[in-house]
Short mmCIF file of C-alpha atoms in Angstrom, two decimals:
data_model
loop_
_atom_site.label_atom_id
_atom_site.label_comp_id
_atom_site.label_asym_id
_atom_site.label_seq_id
_atom_site.Cartn_x
_atom_site.Cartn_y
_atom_site.Cartn_z
CA MET A 21 16.23 25.20 21.96
CA LYS A 22 13.48 27.76 22.14
CA ASN A 23 10.02 26.81 23.34
CA HIS A 24 8.31 27.31 19.98
CA GLU A 25 11.01 25.21 18.27
CA PHE A 26 10.33 22.38 20.70
CA ILE A 27 6.59 22.59 20.06
CA ASP A 28 7.11 22.60 16.27
CA GLY A 29 9.36 19.56 16.50
CA THR A 30 6.85 17.68 18.64
CA ILE A 31 3.94 18.33 16.24
CA GLU A 32 6.09 17.42 13.23
CA SER A 33 6.96 14.10 14.87
CA LEU A 34 3.31 13.37 15.70
CA ILE A 35 2.10 14.09 12.16
CA GLY A 36 4.91 11.97 10.73
CA SER A 37 3.90 9.10 13.00
CA ILE A 38 0.28 9.38 11.86
CA ALA A 39 1.36 9.33 8.20
CA ASP A 40 3.53 6.25 8.83
CA GLY A 41 0.58 4.54 10.51
CA VAL A 42 -1.69 5.27 7.53
CA ARG A 43 0.91 3.91 5.11
CA GLU A 44 1.38 0.73 7.15
CA ALA A 45 -2.39 0.24 7.33
CA GLN A 46 -2.71 0.62 3.54
CA ASP A 47 0.16 -1.85 3.04
CA SER A 48 -1.74 -4.38 5.17
CA LEU A 49 -4.88 -3.83 3.07
CA ASN A 50 -2.83 -4.29 -0.11
CA ASP A 51 -1.67 -7.70 1.16
CA ILE A 52 -5.22 -9.09 0.96
CA PRO A 53 -5.16 -11.86 -1.70
CA ALA A 54 -6.62 -10.88 -5.05
CA VAL A 55 -8.70 -14.07 -5.16
CA ASP A 56 -10.16 -16.40 -2.54
CA GLN A 57 -9.60 -20.16 -2.28
CA TYR A 58 -12.16 -20.73 -5.04
CA GLY A 59 -10.53 -18.28 -7.45
CA ARG A 60 -13.16 -15.59 -7.02
CA PRO A 61 -11.97 -11.94 -6.90
CA THR A 62 -11.92 -10.47 -3.39
CA PRO A 63 -12.71 -6.83 -2.48
CA SER A 64 -9.88 -4.31 -2.37
CA TYR A 65 -9.68 -1.38 0.06
CA HIS A 66 -8.11 2.07 -0.17
CA ILE A 67 -7.69 4.79 2.48
CA PRO A 68 -8.32 8.09 0.64
CA TYR A 69 -7.60 10.40 3.59
CA VAL A 70 -7.29 10.60 7.38
CA ASP A 71 -8.45 13.59 9.45
CA PHE A 72 -6.45 14.35 12.59
CA ASP A 73 -6.81 16.67 15.55
CA ILE A 74 -3.80 17.17 17.84
CA ALA A 75 -3.74 19.06 21.13
CA VAL A 76 -0.33 19.52 22.79
CA ASN A 77 0.05 20.90 26.30
CA LEU A 78 3.56 21.60 27.56
CA SER A 79 4.49 22.67 31.08
CA MET A 80 8.05 23.92 31.63
CA ARG A 81 9.80 24.80 34.89
CA GLN A 82 13.11 26.59 35.04
CA THR A 83 15.04 26.63 38.33
CA SER A 84 18.00 28.88 39.14
CA GLU A 85 20.14 29.15 42.26
CA THR A 86 21.19 32.38 43.94
CA GLU A 87 24.38 32.24 45.96
CA GLY A 88 23.95 33.16 49.60
CA SER A 89 26.44 35.39 51.34
CA SER A 90 28.20 35.14 54.65
CA THR A 91 28.81 38.00 57.02
CA ALA A 92 31.91 38.30 59.18
CA LEU A 93 31.13 39.40 62.69
CA PRO A 94 33.76 40.06 65.32
CA VAL A 95 32.04 38.05 68.01
CA LEU A 96 29.66 35.63 66.28
CA LYS A 97 30.94 32.74 64.28
CA ARG A 98 30.62 33.02 60.46
CA LEU A 99 27.28 31.70 59.34
CA ARG A 100 27.06 29.64 56.13
CA PHE A 101 23.89 30.08 54.08
CA SER A 102 22.63 27.57 51.48
CA PRO A 103 21.93 28.91 47.95
CA ALA A 104 18.39 30.14 47.47
CA LYS A 105 16.38 28.53 44.67
CA GLN A 106 14.15 30.49 42.33
CA SER A 107 11.76 28.79 39.89
CA GLN A 108 9.68 29.95 36.95
CA THR A 109 6.85 27.94 35.42
CA ALA A 110 5.43 28.37 31.92
CA ASP A 111 2.52 26.56 30.29
CA ILE A 112 2.37 26.35 26.50
CA SER A 113 -0.45 24.81 24.49
CA SER A 114 -0.84 24.19 20.78
CA HIS A 115 -3.74 22.85 18.74
CA VAL A 116 -3.45 21.56 15.17
CA SER A 117 -6.05 19.88 12.98
CA GLY A 118 -5.75 18.80 9.39
CA ARG A 119 -6.08 16.03 6.83
CA ILE A 120 -3.54 13.59 5.41
CA VAL A 121 -4.52 12.86 1.80
CA SER A 122 -3.17 9.90 -0.15
CA VAL A 123 -1.44 10.84 -3.40
CA PRO A 124 -2.60 8.73 -6.36
CA PRO A 125 0.02 6.72 -8.24
CA GLY A 126 1.77 8.71 -10.93
CA GLU A 127 1.57 11.90 -8.84
CA GLY A 128 -1.73 12.87 -10.42
CA LEU A 129 -0.69 12.05 -14.02
CA PRO A 130 -2.78 9.55 -16.04
CA ILE A 131 -1.87 5.99 -15.09
CA ILE A 132 -2.21 2.83 -17.16
CA GLU A 133 -5.14 0.57 -16.38
CA LEU A 134 -5.47 -3.05 -17.50
CA MET A 135 -8.82 -4.82 -17.82
CA ALA A 136 -8.74 -8.54 -18.50
CA ASP A 137 -11.48 -11.09 -19.04
CA GLU A 138 -12.32 -14.19 -21.04
CA ASP A 139 -14.64 -14.14 -24.03
CA PRO A 140 -17.77 -16.12 -23.01
CA ASP A 141 -18.78 -16.62 -26.66
CA LYS A 142 -15.53 -18.43 -27.51
CA ARG A 143 -15.38 -20.59 -24.43
CA THR A 144 -14.75 -24.31 -24.97
CA ALA A 145 -13.90 -27.24 -22.73
CA ARG A 146 -10.23 -27.06 -23.69
CA GLU A 147 -9.65 -23.41 -24.54
CA ARG A 148 -10.31 -19.92 -23.22
CA LEU A 149 -9.86 -16.73 -25.22
CA ILE A 150 -8.15 -14.17 -22.98
CA ARG A 151 -8.66 -10.51 -23.87
CA VAL A 152 -6.82 -7.57 -22.28
CA LEU A 153 -7.65 -3.89 -22.74
CA ALA A 154 -4.99 -1.28 -21.93
CA ARG A 155 -5.94 2.36 -21.39
CA ASN A 156 -5.02 5.20 -19.07
CA SER A 157 -7.08 6.73 -16.30
CA GLN A 158 -8.40 9.38 -18.71
CA GLY A 159 -9.85 6.72 -21.02
CA GLU A 160 -7.20 7.00 -23.74
CA LEU A 161 -6.30 3.70 -25.41
CA ILE A 162 -2.72 2.48 -25.10
CA GLN A 163 -1.37 1.16 -28.40
CA GLY A 164 1.97 -0.24 -29.52
CA ARG A 165 2.96 -1.34 -26.01
CA LYS A 166 4.05 -4.78 -24.87
CA VAL A 167 1.74 -6.72 -22.58
CA GLU A 168 3.00 -9.82 -20.77
CA ILE A 169 0.67 -12.61 -19.65
CA ASN A 170 2.03 -15.39 -17.45
CA ILE A 171 0.57 -18.21 -15.41
CA ASN A 172 1.20 -17.71 -11.70
CA TRP A 173 2.13 -21.30 -10.95
CA GLU A 174 2.66 -20.86 -7.22
CA LEU A 175 -0.75 -19.33 -6.52
CA SER A 176 -2.47 -21.59 -9.03
CA ALA A 177 -1.07 -24.64 -7.24
CA SER A 178 -2.28 -23.35 -3.86
CA LEU A 179 -5.78 -22.78 -5.30
CA ASN A 180 -5.87 -26.42 -6.46
CA SER A 181 -4.45 -28.09 -3.36
CA ASP A 182 -7.35 -30.57 -3.28
CA ARG A 183 -6.65 -32.01 -6.75
CA PRO A 184 -3.69 -33.18 -8.87
CA PHE A 185 -1.81 -30.23 -10.35
CA ASN A 186 1.09 -30.75 -12.75
CA ARG A 187 2.34 -27.47 -14.18
CA ASN A 188 3.80 -29.25 -17.20
CA THR A 189 0.45 -30.61 -18.35
CA VAL A 190 -2.34 -28.64 -16.69
CA ALA A 191 -2.35 -25.55 -18.95
CA ARG A 192 -0.33 -23.39 -21.31
CA LEU A 193 -0.63 -20.01 -23.01
CA GLU A 194 -0.46 -19.72 -26.77
CA ASN A 195 1.40 -16.38 -26.48
CA SER A 196 2.81 -14.65 -23.41
CA ALA A 197 4.15 -11.42 -24.95
CA LEU A 198 1.85 -9.34 -27.13
CA ILE A 199 1.71 -5.80 -28.55
CA THR A 200 -1.45 -3.75 -28.10
CA HIS A 201 -3.38 -2.88 -31.27
CA GLU A 202 -4.96 0.46 -32.17
CA ASN A 203 -7.97 -0.47 -30.03
CA GLY A 204 -5.64 -0.98 -27.06
CA MET A 205 -6.36 -4.71 -26.92
CA VAL A 206 -4.45 -7.97 -27.07
CA GLU A 207 -5.75 -11.54 -27.21
CA THR A 208 -4.31 -14.97 -26.53
CA LEU A 209 -5.57 -18.50 -25.91
CA LEU A 210 -5.24 -20.51 -22.71
CA HIS A 211 -5.15 -24.24 -23.43
CA PHE A 212 -6.07 -26.81 -20.76
CA GLY A 213 -4.48 -30.25 -20.68
CA ASN A 214 -6.39 -33.40 -21.64
CA ASN A 215 -6.92 -34.75 -18.13
CA VAL A 216 -7.54 -31.51 -16.26
CA ARG A 217 -10.48 -31.77 -13.89
CA VAL A 218 -13.47 -29.47 -14.08
CA GLY A 219 -13.10 -26.74 -11.46
CA THR A 220 -9.33 -26.39 -11.82
CA VAL A 221 -8.31 -22.74 -11.37
CA ILE A 222 -5.53 -21.04 -13.33
CA LEU A 223 -4.38 -17.61 -12.13
CA LEU A 224 -2.87 -15.28 -14.72
CA ASP A 225 -0.52 -12.37 -13.99
CA ILE A 226 -0.84 -9.60 -16.58
CA ASN A 227 1.40 -6.55 -16.74
CA LEU A 228 2.25 -3.59 -18.95
CA GLY A 229 5.22 -1.82 -17.42
CA ASN A 230 4.30 -1.09 -13.80
CA ALA A 231 0.58 -1.70 -14.40
CA VAL A 232 -0.44 -5.13 -13.10
CA THR A 233 -3.68 -7.06 -12.95
CA ARG A 234 -4.74 -10.67 -12.41
CA LEU A 235 -7.34 -12.92 -13.96
CA SER A 236 -8.55 -16.27 -12.67
CA ILE A 237 -9.76 -18.85 -15.20
CA ILE A 238 -11.80 -21.86 -14.09
CA ARG A 239 -11.85 -25.05 -16.17
#
């Protein structure tokens, strides 16, 4: 392997390791729960880019042996010489700086965004009107697409660990699968059970294809 090939391989490995570290860090940030123990949304974090500066210094030494020779003399005994060693030393340095930029989902194409909330004007003790707007990142409304809304029973139960929680009676959705209208919206009702305590939290998972969002509803 030539010296420059070794240097190129070393830098390539270092940059790859940095990129892997950035990805693992973002994965850890993505694991932060969407809501806290009280059902309130928590902040989300994104690493847009990472600047790097790499300096590589390489010192190489090459050693070769030169065979000695013996001389036959009529009187003196033959002398045996050890091989002579010759060495060459080379120092190589390389300096690279750059930026690793995260690629947005969809490889730069418009992606679907879901915005969900409850209508405060139609809020009652037993019902909540859930409204979802579907659009892409360029602001265009998404119509004629199927939106699924489901209660996340596992997370909802963990958010209500201090009170009785029976998934068969605590809450239900009027409709779970809906088609977006021309305004890009869908609506459904969340019904609470008769004996549900005030402060009970229901967490909804909402998705349209690969686009996913969550909404927490508090009784």
